[in-house]
């Protein structure tokens, strides 16, 4: 703790974004070019170095936040970077993309403004790259073992880097033409410029990780054959099965899944297209969904020159402060938040582009089969049932469906070829050591085989009931009729379901530790979470 009175004498001052008019005219990051120092060093002095730093419990990576806050406040960027990278492979990703549950768990958040942890994290990561404090770390010797990683999103990349640095020979297989997964094609450039991804990929290549892009494992390449060619296999394909909106008129032209739309926009930035195949330019645009993907779509349509932009959220408008039913520090509170895209859409009038407690009834089209209007209704908050007399129509030339994802992509071939099972949430089932669960007769307890680490983490405030404790009954798992090959591990959203980038990195690190233990008999790699750990919600 560098300043015992810092949290009393220094007010919270986040890094200011660029002016709205400026950033809407380009695709650079919202904070690009903004001065980080000395503001961040001053803000780091607000950290109280609590006896029990609850910010740790808010972060699944267990980031050593008070330690690197202290180093940042002194300007010791080398030491700060060392402590930051001790628990996080890619802090430049999380510093830009994570919604910072650590800040909601900050002790100051009880009755004051929390430390700007996210800004400090991004600054340390950027300073480390600028000053050359993140050199490649190739292993001193090789183990002679090989590992295949399917998927190059944050979970796959984290697992690959951990295993490569341990001495295993790792090959990452990616279906797209470039590595990065969701980081590459799902995250807009204005949230994270892709040179950050390219820089990490190049670092990993110099460490020895091999990348094979344009390879569809489960399609053109049999996954079982891939497993036979390697000593272990990590499945980190994400949760990419998109939720649909089954209402009349859904098949009209001009209605698209959000992830397709964002991918087109990102490919323009990569130079693949001169113009996006789907553009909001000159169109009345409606975005259906209330999450981060919907916000990303909003920022994108504004930069493309949409005539108007409205976002529908079926949830009621949250309050400004933490509800009593969502206690500190164990819950990430549902409060009224303004993303950068929302601020851009509000403009000078200050009107929120979101319509809360609203649901889609149907779409209307023209004679050519193109969408022209979205008919909506207000809903009763608890039951989400339509309120009679609230129906109305919004002009809509472009509709983007951003309702999230329900699990790994169906029909990819992975499940059948590897003999994977699916849990009650539609994700690949796994045991307490991240290994794929074998097929079993319907009705057998899906929680069998979990190790005690899941219980320990749950009792610490992150997860489900510990082993042996009572919990809700689970429906039987669906099976594929065969057992997965030994040495198959499930990491990231493929096993957890749709989640945050910080959870994906933690998953990759933990799965790497499990794979290393399988290959070597023991491991020194950290395992920050167990497969069944979950953030607590009210």
Coordinates of C-alpha atoms in Angstrom, one line a residue:
X1 CA 0.0 0.0 0.0
X2 CA 1.9 3.1 -1.3
X3 CA -0.5 5.7 0.0
X4 CA -2.5 4.9 3.2
X5 CA -4.9 7.7 2.5
X6 CA -5.0 7.3 -1.3
X7 CA -8.5 5.9 -1.4
X8 CA -9.7 8.9 0.7
X9 CA -7.8 11.7 -1.0
X10 CA -7.8 10.5 -4.7
X11 CA -11.2 10.4 -6.5
X12 CA -11.8 7.7 -9.1
X13 CA -10.9 8.9 -12.6
X14 CA -11.2 6.3 -15.4
X15 CA -9.2 6.8 -18.6
X16 CA -11.5 9.0 -20.7
X17 CA -12.5 7.6 -24.2
X18 CA -12.0 9.6 -27.3
X19 CA -14.8 12.0 -28.2
X20 CA -17.8 10.3 -29.7
X21 CA -17.7 12.3 -33.0
X22 CA -14.0 11.4 -33.4
X23 CA -14.3 7.7 -32.8
X24 CA -17.4 7.2 -34.9
X25 CA -15.3 8.4 -37.9
X26 CA -12.9 5.5 -37.7
X27 CA -12.4 1.9 -36.4
X28 CA -9.6 2.5 -34.0
X29 CA -10.0 1.5 -30.3
X30 CA -12.2 3.8 -28.2
X31 CA -9.1 4.7 -26.0
X32 CA -6.6 4.8 -28.9
X33 CA -4.1 7.6 -28.4
X34 CA -5.4 8.5 -25.0
X35 CA -2.7 9.3 -22.3
X36 CA -2.6 6.5 -19.8
X37 CA 0.2 7.9 -17.6
X38 CA 0.5 9.4 -15.1
X39 CA -3.3 9.0 -14.5
X40 CA -3.1 5.2 -14.0
X41 CA -0.2 5.4 -11.6
X42 CA -2.2 7.8 -9.5
X43 CA -5.3 5.7 -9.6
X44 CA -3.4 2.6 -8.5
X45 CA -2.6 4.4 -5.3
X46 CA -6.3 4.1 -4.4
X47 CA -5.8 0.4 -3.8
X48 CA -6.0 -0.3 -0.1
X49 CA -4.0 -3.6 -0.2
X50 CA -6.8 -5.2 1.8
X51 CA -6.1 -7.9 4.3
X52 CA -8.6 -10.0 2.4
X53 CA -8.5 -8.8 -1.2
X54 CA -12.0 -9.7 -2.4
X55 CA -11.0 -8.5 -5.9
X56 CA -9.3 -11.9 -6.2
X57 CA -12.6 -13.7 -5.7
X58 CA -14.2 -11.5 -8.4
X59 CA -11.6 -12.8 -10.9
X60 CA -11.5 -16.5 -11.9
X61 CA -7.9 -16.1 -12.8
X62 CA -7.0 -15.1 -9.2
X63 CA -5.1 -12.0 -10.5
X64 CA -2.7 -10.6 -7.9
X65 CA -4.4 -7.2 -8.2
X66 CA -3.0 -5.4 -5.0
X67 CA 0.5 -6.5 -5.9
X68 CA 0.5 -5.1 -9.4
X69 CA -1.4 -2.0 -8.3
X70 CA 1.4 -1.2 -5.9
X71 CA 4.1 -1.7 -8.6
X72 CA 2.1 0.4 -11.0
X73 CA 1.7 3.2 -8.5
X74 CA 5.5 3.4 -8.3
X75 CA 6.1 3.1 -12.0
X76 CA 7.8 -0.2 -11.7
X77 CA 6.4 -1.7 -14.9
X78 CA 8.7 -4.7 -15.1
X79 CA 7.7 -6.0 -11.7
X80 CA 4.0 -5.1 -12.4
X81 CA 4.1 -7.0 -15.6
X82 CA 5.7 -10.0 -14.0
X83 CA 3.0 -10.2 -11.4
X84 CA 0.2 -9.6 -14.0
X85 CA 1.5 -12.4 -16.3
X86 CA 1.9 -14.8 -13.4
X87 CA -1.8 -15.5 -13.5
X88 CA -2.9 -14.2 -17.0
X89 CA -1.5 -15.1 -20.3
X90 CA -3.2 -12.3 -22.2
X91 CA -3.8 -9.3 -20.0
X92 CA -4.0 -7.0 -23.0
X93 CA -7.1 -8.9 -24.0
X94 CA -8.8 -8.9 -20.7
X95 CA -7.8 -5.3 -20.0
X96 CA -9.8 -4.3 -23.1
X97 CA -12.7 -6.9 -23.2
X98 CA -13.4 -8.0 -19.6
X99 CA -16.4 -6.3 -17.9
X100 CA -14.2 -6.2 -14.8
X101 CA -16.1 -8.2 -12.1
X102 CA -13.0 -7.6 -10.0
X103 CA -14.0 -3.9 -9.7
X104 CA -17.5 -4.9 -8.4
X105 CA -15.7 -7.1 -5.8
X106 CA -13.3 -4.3 -4.7
X107 CA -13.8 -3.4 -1.0
X108 CA -14.2 0.2 -2.0
X109 CA -17.3 -0.7 -3.9
X110 CA -19.2 -1.3 -0.7
X111 CA -19.9 2.4 -0.3
X112 CA -17.6 4.2 -2.7
X113 CA -16.1 4.1 -6.2
X114 CA -13.9 1.0 -6.8
X115 CA -10.3 1.2 -8.0
X116 CA -10.0 1.4 -11.8
X117 CA -8.5 -2.1 -11.9
X118 CA -9.3 -2.7 -15.6
X119 CA -7.5 0.5 -16.7
X120 CA -4.4 -0.4 -14.6
X121 CA -4.3 -3.9 -16.1
X122 CA -4.4 -2.6 -19.6
X123 CA -1.8 0.0 -18.9
X124 CA 0.6 -2.6 -17.4
X125 CA 0.1 -4.9 -20.3
X126 CA 0.7 -2.2 -22.9
X127 CA 3.7 -0.8 -21.0
X128 CA 5.2 -4.3 -20.9
X129 CA 5.0 -4.7 -24.6
X130 CA 6.3 -1.2 -25.2
X131 CA 9.3 -1.7 -23.0
X132 CA 10.1 -5.2 -24.1
X133 CA 9.1 -7.0 -20.9
X134 CA 7.2 -9.8 -22.7
X135 CA 9.8 -11.8 -24.6
X136 CA 9.0 -15.3 -25.9
X137 CA 9.5 -18.0 -23.3
X138 CA 10.5 -21.2 -25.2
X139 CA 11.0 -24.3 -23.1
X140 CA 14.5 -25.2 -22.0
X141 CA 13.9 -28.8 -23.1
X142 CA 11.1 -30.8 -24.9
X143 CA 9.1 -33.5 -23.2
X144 CA 8.7 -35.6 -26.4
X145 CA 4.9 -35.4 -26.0
X146 CA 2.6 -33.8 -28.5
X147 CA -0.7 -32.1 -27.9
X148 CA -3.3 -31.0 -30.4
X149 CA -5.6 -28.1 -29.5
X150 CA -8.8 -27.6 -31.6
X151 CA -9.7 -24.0 -31.6
X152 CA -7.7 -20.8 -31.3
X153 CA -9.9 -18.6 -29.2
X154 CA -8.7 -17.4 -25.7
X155 CA -9.1 -20.8 -24.1
X156 CA -7.3 -22.7 -26.8
X157 CA -4.5 -20.1 -27.0
X158 CA -4.0 -20.1 -23.2
X159 CA -3.9 -23.9 -23.0
X160 CA -1.5 -24.0 -26.0
X161 CA 0.9 -21.4 -24.5
X162 CA 1.0 -23.1 -21.1
X163 CA 1.7 -26.5 -22.5
X164 CA 4.3 -25.2 -25.0
X165 CA 6.2 -23.4 -22.2
X166 CA 6.2 -26.6 -20.2
X167 CA 8.0 -28.4 -23.0
X168 CA 5.3 -30.3 -24.9
X169 CA 5.0 -29.9 -28.7
X170 CA 1.7 -28.2 -29.4
X171 CA -0.2 -27.8 -32.6
X172 CA -3.3 -25.5 -32.7
X173 CA -5.9 -26.4 -35.4
X174 CA -8.2 -23.5 -36.5
X175 CA -11.1 -23.8 -38.9
X176 CA -10.9 -20.2 -40.0
X177 CA -8.1 -18.7 -42.2
X178 CA -6.5 -16.9 -39.3
X179 CA -5.9 -17.8 -35.7
X180 CA -7.7 -16.0 -32.9
X181 CA -11.3 -17.4 -32.9
X182 CA -13.8 -15.0 -31.4
X183 CA -11.0 -12.5 -30.7
X184 CA -10.3 -12.3 -34.4
X185 CA -13.7 -12.2 -36.0
X186 CA -16.2 -11.7 -33.2
X187 CA -14.8 -8.7 -31.4
X188 CA -15.0 -5.4 -33.3
X189 CA -11.9 -3.5 -34.1
X190 CA -13.0 -0.5 -32.0
X191 CA -13.0 -2.7 -28.9
X192 CA -9.6 -4.4 -29.6
X193 CA -7.4 -3.8 -32.6
X194 CA -6.2 -7.1 -34.1
X195 CA -2.5 -6.2 -33.9
X196 CA -2.8 -7.3 -30.2
X197 CA -3.9 -10.8 -31.3
X198 CA -1.2 -10.9 -34.1
X199 CA 1.5 -10.0 -31.6
X200 CA 0.6 -12.8 -29.2
X201 CA 0.3 -15.3 -32.0
X202 CA 3.8 -14.4 -33.2
X203 CA 5.1 -14.7 -29.6
X204 CA 3.6 -18.2 -29.4
X205 CA 5.1 -19.2 -32.7
X206 CA 8.6 -18.1 -31.5
X207 CA 8.0 -20.2 -28.3
X208 CA 7.4 -23.2 -30.5
X209 CA 3.6 -23.4 -30.8
X210 CA 2.5 -24.5 -34.3
X211 CA -0.7 -23.2 -36.0
X212 CA -2.6 -25.0 -38.7
X213 CA -5.3 -22.7 -40.1
X214 CA -8.1 -23.5 -42.5
X215 CA -8.4 -27.0 -41.1
X216 CA -11.9 -28.2 -40.2
X217 CA -11.4 -30.8 -37.5
X218 CA -14.5 -33.0 -37.5
X219 CA -15.1 -32.2 -41.1
X220 CA -12.3 -32.7 -43.5
X221 CA -10.0 -34.0 -40.7
X222 CA -11.3 -36.8 -38.6
X223 CA -11.0 -35.9 -34.9
X224 CA -10.4 -39.5 -33.8
X225 CA -7.5 -39.7 -36.2
X226 CA -6.1 -36.4 -34.9
X227 CA -6.2 -37.9 -31.4
X228 CA -4.4 -41.0 -32.5
X229 CA -1.6 -38.8 -33.9
X230 CA -1.1 -36.9 -30.6
X231 CA -0.5 -37.9 -27.0
X232 CA -3.4 -35.6 -25.8
X233 CA -6.1 -33.5 -27.4
X234 CA -7.8 -30.4 -26.1
X235 CA -11.2 -29.4 -27.5
X236 CA -11.6 -25.6 -27.2
X237 CA -14.1 -24.9 -30.0
X238 CA -16.2 -22.5 -28.1
X239 CA -20.0 -22.3 -27.8
X240 CA -21.0 -21.2 -31.3
X241 CA -24.5 -22.7 -31.7
X242 CA -26.6 -19.5 -32.1
X243 CA -29.9 -19.1 -30.5
X244 CA -32.7 -18.3 -32.9
X245 CA -35.8 -16.1 -32.9
X246 CA -38.7 -18.3 -34.0
X247 CA -41.3 -15.7 -34.9
X248 CA -43.3 -15.2 -38.1
X249 CA -41.3 -13.5 -40.8
X250 CA -37.9 -14.6 -39.6
X251 CA -36.9 -15.8 -43.1
X252 CA -37.4 -12.4 -44.7
X253 CA -34.3 -11.0 -46.3
X254 CA -32.4 -8.5 -44.2
X255 CA -32.6 -10.5 -41.0
X256 CA -29.2 -11.9 -39.9
X257 CA -27.4 -13.5 -37.0
X258 CA -25.2 -11.0 -35.2
X259 CA -22.1 -13.1 -35.4
X260 CA -22.3 -13.3 -39.2
X261 CA -22.7 -9.6 -39.4
X262 CA -19.7 -8.9 -37.0
X263 CA -17.5 -11.4 -38.9
X264 CA -18.2 -9.6 -42.2
X265 CA -17.3 -6.2 -40.6
X266 CA -14.1 -7.7 -39.2
X267 CA -13.1 -9.2 -42.5
X268 CA -13.3 -5.8 -44.1
X269 CA -10.8 -4.6 -41.5
X270 CA -8.6 -7.6 -42.4
X271 CA -8.7 -6.6 -46.1
X272 CA -10.8 -9.6 -47.2
X273 CA -13.6 -7.4 -48.5
X274 CA -13.7 -4.0 -50.0
X275 CA -17.2 -3.6 -48.4
X276 CA -19.1 -5.8 -46.1
X277 CA -21.7 -8.2 -47.7
X278 CA -24.1 -7.0 -45.1
X279 CA -24.0 -3.3 -44.2
X280 CA -26.2 -0.9 -42.0
X281 CA -25.4 2.1 -44.2
X282 CA -28.6 4.1 -44.8
X283 CA -30.8 1.5 -43.1
X284 CA -33.1 1.5 -40.1
X285 CA -31.5 -1.1 -37.9
X286 CA -32.9 -3.1 -35.0
X287 CA -30.7 -5.3 -32.8
X288 CA -32.5 -8.0 -30.8
X289 CA -30.6 -8.8 -27.6
X290 CA -29.3 -7.1 -24.5
X291 CA -25.7 -8.5 -24.1
X292 CA -22.2 -7.7 -25.2
X293 CA -22.7 -9.0 -28.7
X294 CA -25.7 -6.7 -29.2
X295 CA -23.6 -3.7 -28.0
X296 CA -20.8 -4.7 -30.4
X297 CA -23.4 -4.7 -33.2
X298 CA -24.6 -1.3 -32.1
X299 CA -21.2 0.2 -32.3
X300 CA -20.6 -1.4 -35.7
X301 CA -23.9 -0.2 -37.3
X302 CA -23.2 3.4 -36.1
X303 CA -19.8 3.3 -37.8
X304 CA -21.3 2.0 -41.0
X305 CA -23.7 4.9 -41.1
X306 CA -27.1 3.4 -40.0
X307 CA -30.1 5.7 -40.5
X308 CA -31.3 4.7 -37.1
X309 CA -30.4 2.1 -34.5
X310 CA -32.6 0.5 -31.8
X311 CA -31.7 -2.3 -29.4
X312 CA -34.4 -4.5 -27.8
X313 CA -33.8 -6.0 -24.4
X314 CA -36.4 -8.3 -22.9
X315 CA -35.0 -7.7 -19.4
X316 CA -36.4 -4.7 -17.3
X317 CA -34.2 -1.6 -17.0
X318 CA -31.9 -2.1 -14.0
X319 CA -31.4 0.4 -11.3
X320 CA -28.5 2.7 -10.8
X321 CA -27.2 1.0 -7.6
X322 CA -26.6 -2.6 -6.4
X323 CA -29.8 -4.3 -5.3
X324 CA -30.0 -5.8 -1.8
X325 CA -30.7 -9.2 -3.4
X326 CA -27.3 -9.1 -5.2
X327 CA -24.9 -8.8 -2.2
X328 CA -21.2 -7.7 -2.4
X329 CA -18.8 -9.2 -3.1
X330 CA -20.0 -12.5 -4.4
X331 CA -22.3 -11.3 -7.2
X332 CA -21.7 -9.3 -10.3
X333 CA -24.6 -6.8 -9.9
X334 CA -27.2 -6.1 -12.5
X335 CA -27.1 -2.4 -12.6
X336 CA -27.7 0.2 -15.3
X337 CA -24.5 0.3 -17.4
X338 CA -23.6 2.4 -20.5
X339 CA -21.3 0.8 -22.9
X340 CA -19.2 2.9 -25.3
X341 CA -21.6 2.0 -28.1
X342 CA -24.6 3.1 -26.0
X343 CA -22.9 6.4 -25.4
X344 CA -22.3 6.8 -29.1
X345 CA -25.9 6.0 -29.9
X346 CA -27.3 8.4 -27.3
X347 CA -25.6 11.3 -29.0
X348 CA -26.4 14.9 -28.1
X349 CA -30.0 14.1 -27.3
X350 CA -29.0 11.6 -24.5
X351 CA -31.7 9.1 -25.5
X352 CA -30.8 5.5 -24.7
X353 CA -31.0 3.3 -27.8
X354 CA -32.3 0.4 -25.7
X355 CA -36.0 -0.5 -25.3
X356 CA -36.2 -2.5 -22.1
X357 CA -38.9 -5.1 -21.3
X358 CA -39.5 -5.5 -25.0
X359 CA -40.0 -8.6 -27.1
X360 CA -40.4 -9.3 -30.8
X361 CA -43.8 -10.5 -32.0
X362 CA -43.2 -10.8 -35.7
X363 CA -41.6 -9.2 -38.8
X364 CA -43.3 -7.6 -41.7
X365 CA -41.9 -7.5 -45.2
X366 CA -42.5 -5.9 -48.6
X367 CA -43.5 -7.5 -51.9
X368 CA -39.8 -8.5 -52.7
X369 CA -39.5 -10.4 -49.4
X370 CA -37.4 -7.9 -47.6
X371 CA -38.0 -7.0 -44.0
X372 CA -39.5 -3.6 -43.5
X373 CA -40.7 -3.6 -39.9
X374 CA -40.4 -5.3 -36.6
X375 CA -43.5 -5.6 -34.5
X376 CA -42.8 -5.7 -30.7
X377 CA -44.7 -5.7 -27.4
X378 CA -43.8 -4.7 -23.9
X379 CA -43.5 -7.6 -21.5
X380 CA -44.3 -8.2 -17.9
X381 CA -40.9 -8.3 -16.2
X382 CA -41.2 -11.4 -14.1
X383 CA -43.1 -13.8 -16.5
X384 CA -41.9 -12.0 -19.7
X385 CA -45.5 -12.3 -21.0
X386 CA -46.8 -9.7 -23.5
X387 CA -48.7 -6.8 -22.1
X388 CA -51.9 -6.3 -24.1
X389 CA -52.2 -2.9 -25.8
X390 CA -48.5 -2.2 -26.0
X391 CA -47.9 -3.6 -29.5
X392 CA -46.2 -1.3 -32.0
X393 CA -44.0 -1.5 -35.1
X394 CA -40.5 -0.2 -35.6
X395 CA -39.1 0.5 -39.1
X396 CA -36.5 -2.1 -39.8
X397 CA -34.4 -2.5 -43.0
X398 CA -31.8 -4.6 -41.2
X399 CA -32.4 -6.8 -38.1
X400 CA -29.6 -8.4 -36.2
X401 CA -30.3 -11.3 -33.8
X402 CA -27.9 -11.3 -30.8
X403 CA -29.5 -13.7 -28.5
X404 CA -26.4 -15.6 -27.4
X405 CA -25.3 -19.2 -27.9
X406 CA -26.6 -22.5 -26.6
X407 CA -23.4 -24.7 -26.7
X408 CA -20.9 -26.1 -29.2
X409 CA -21.9 -26.1 -32.8
X410 CA -24.1 -29.1 -33.7
X411 CA -23.3 -31.2 -36.7
X412 CA -19.5 -30.4 -36.6
X413 CA -18.6 -34.1 -36.4
X414 CA -16.5 -33.7 -33.2
X415 CA -19.1 -35.2 -30.9
X416 CA -19.5 -38.4 -33.0
X417 CA -15.9 -38.9 -33.9
X418 CA -14.6 -38.4 -30.3
X419 CA -17.5 -40.0 -28.5
X420 CA -18.3 -36.9 -26.5
X421 CA -21.4 -36.6 -24.4
X422 CA -23.5 -33.5 -23.9
X423 CA -24.6 -32.2 -20.5
X424 CA -28.0 -30.7 -19.6
X425 CA -27.0 -27.3 -20.8
X426 CA -25.9 -28.5 -24.2
X427 CA -22.1 -28.3 -23.6
X428 CA -19.6 -31.1 -23.9
X429 CA -19.6 -33.0 -20.6
X430 CA -16.4 -33.4 -18.6
X431 CA -15.3 -34.6 -15.2
X432 CA -13.6 -32.7 -12.4
X433 CA -10.2 -32.9 -14.3
X434 CA -11.5 -31.4 -17.6
X435 CA -11.4 -34.8 -19.3
X436 CA -14.3 -35.7 -21.6
X437 CA -16.9 -37.8 -19.9
X438 CA -17.4 -41.3 -21.4
X439 CA -20.8 -42.3 -22.7
X440 CA -23.0 -43.9 -20.0
X441 CA -26.5 -45.3 -19.7
X442 CA -29.2 -42.7 -19.4
X443 CA -30.0 -41.8 -15.8
X444 CA -26.5 -42.3 -14.3
X445 CA -25.4 -39.3 -12.2
X446 CA -23.5 -36.9 -14.4
X447 CA -21.6 -35.5 -11.5
X448 CA -19.8 -38.8 -10.7
X449 CA -16.1 -38.6 -11.0
X450 CA -15.7 -34.9 -10.0
X451 CA -12.7 -34.3 -8.0
X452 CA -12.6 -32.4 -4.7
X453 CA -11.3 -29.3 -6.3
X454 CA -14.7 -28.4 -7.6
X455 CA -16.1 -28.6 -4.0
X456 CA -13.2 -26.6 -2.6
X457 CA -13.7 -23.8 -5.2
X458 CA -17.5 -23.8 -4.6
X459 CA -17.0 -23.4 -0.9
X460 CA -14.7 -20.5 -1.6
X461 CA -17.6 -18.7 -3.3
X462 CA -17.4 -19.4 -7.0
X463 CA -19.2 -22.6 -7.9
X464 CA -21.8 -25.2 -7.5
X465 CA -22.4 -27.4 -4.3
X466 CA -19.4 -29.4 -3.3
X467 CA -19.2 -33.1 -3.8
X468 CA -21.5 -34.9 -1.4
X469 CA -23.7 -31.9 -0.8
X470 CA -27.3 -31.8 -2.0
X471 CA -28.1 -29.9 -5.2
X472 CA -30.8 -29.7 -7.9
X473 CA -31.5 -32.9 -9.7
X474 CA -29.9 -33.1 -13.1
X475 CA -31.5 -34.6 -16.2
X476 CA -29.7 -37.6 -17.8
X477 CA -27.0 -36.8 -20.3
X478 CA -27.4 -37.5 -24.0
X479 CA -24.8 -39.9 -25.3
X480 CA -23.2 -40.8 -28.6
X481 CA -22.9 -44.5 -27.9
X482 CA -19.1 -44.7 -27.6
X483 CA -16.5 -43.6 -25.1
X484 CA -14.1 -40.8 -25.9
X485 CA -10.5 -41.7 -26.4
X486 CA -8.4 -41.4 -23.3
X487 CA -6.5 -38.1 -23.1
X488 CA -9.3 -35.8 -24.5
X489 CA -9.9 -32.6 -22.5
X490 CA -12.6 -30.0 -22.9
X491 CA -11.7 -26.3 -22.3
X492 CA -13.5 -23.0 -22.5
X493 CA -17.0 -22.3 -23.6
X494 CA -17.3 -25.7 -25.2
X495 CA -17.6 -27.1 -21.7
X496 CA -18.7 -24.1 -19.7
X497 CA -21.1 -22.5 -22.1
X498 CA -21.2 -18.9 -23.2
X499 CA -19.0 -16.9 -20.8
X500 CA -16.4 -14.1 -20.5
X501 CA -12.9 -13.9 -21.9
X502 CA -11.4 -14.0 -18.4
X503 CA -13.2 -17.3 -17.7
X504 CA -12.0 -18.7 -21.1
X505 CA -8.4 -17.9 -20.3
X506 CA -8.8 -19.5 -16.8
X507 CA -10.3 -22.5 -18.4
X508 CA -7.4 -22.8 -20.8
X509 CA -4.9 -22.6 -18.1
X510 CA -6.7 -25.2 -15.9
X511 CA -7.2 -27.6 -18.9
X512 CA -3.5 -27.3 -19.7
X513 CA -2.6 -28.3 -16.1
X514 CA -4.9 -31.3 -16.4
X515 CA -3.4 -32.3 -19.7
X516 CA 0.2 -31.9 -18.4
X517 CA -0.7 -34.1 -15.4
X518 CA -2.0 -36.7 -17.7
X519 CA 1.1 -36.6 -19.9
X520 CA 3.7 -36.3 -17.1
X521 CA 2.2 -37.8 -14.0
X522 CA 2.3 -34.4 -12.2
X523 CA 2.3 -30.7 -13.0
X524 CA 3.5 -27.4 -11.7
X525 CA 1.0 -25.5 -14.0
X526 CA -1.6 -23.5 -12.1
X527 CA -5.3 -24.6 -12.2
X528 CA -7.3 -21.5 -11.2
X529 CA -10.7 -23.0 -11.6
X530 CA -12.6 -26.4 -11.6
X531 CA -14.9 -27.4 -14.5
X532 CA -18.1 -26.8 -12.4
X533 CA -17.1 -23.5 -10.9
X534 CA -19.5 -20.7 -11.8
X535 CA -19.8 -17.0 -10.8
X536 CA -22.5 -16.6 -8.2
X537 CA -25.6 -14.8 -9.3
X538 CA -28.7 -13.7 -7.4

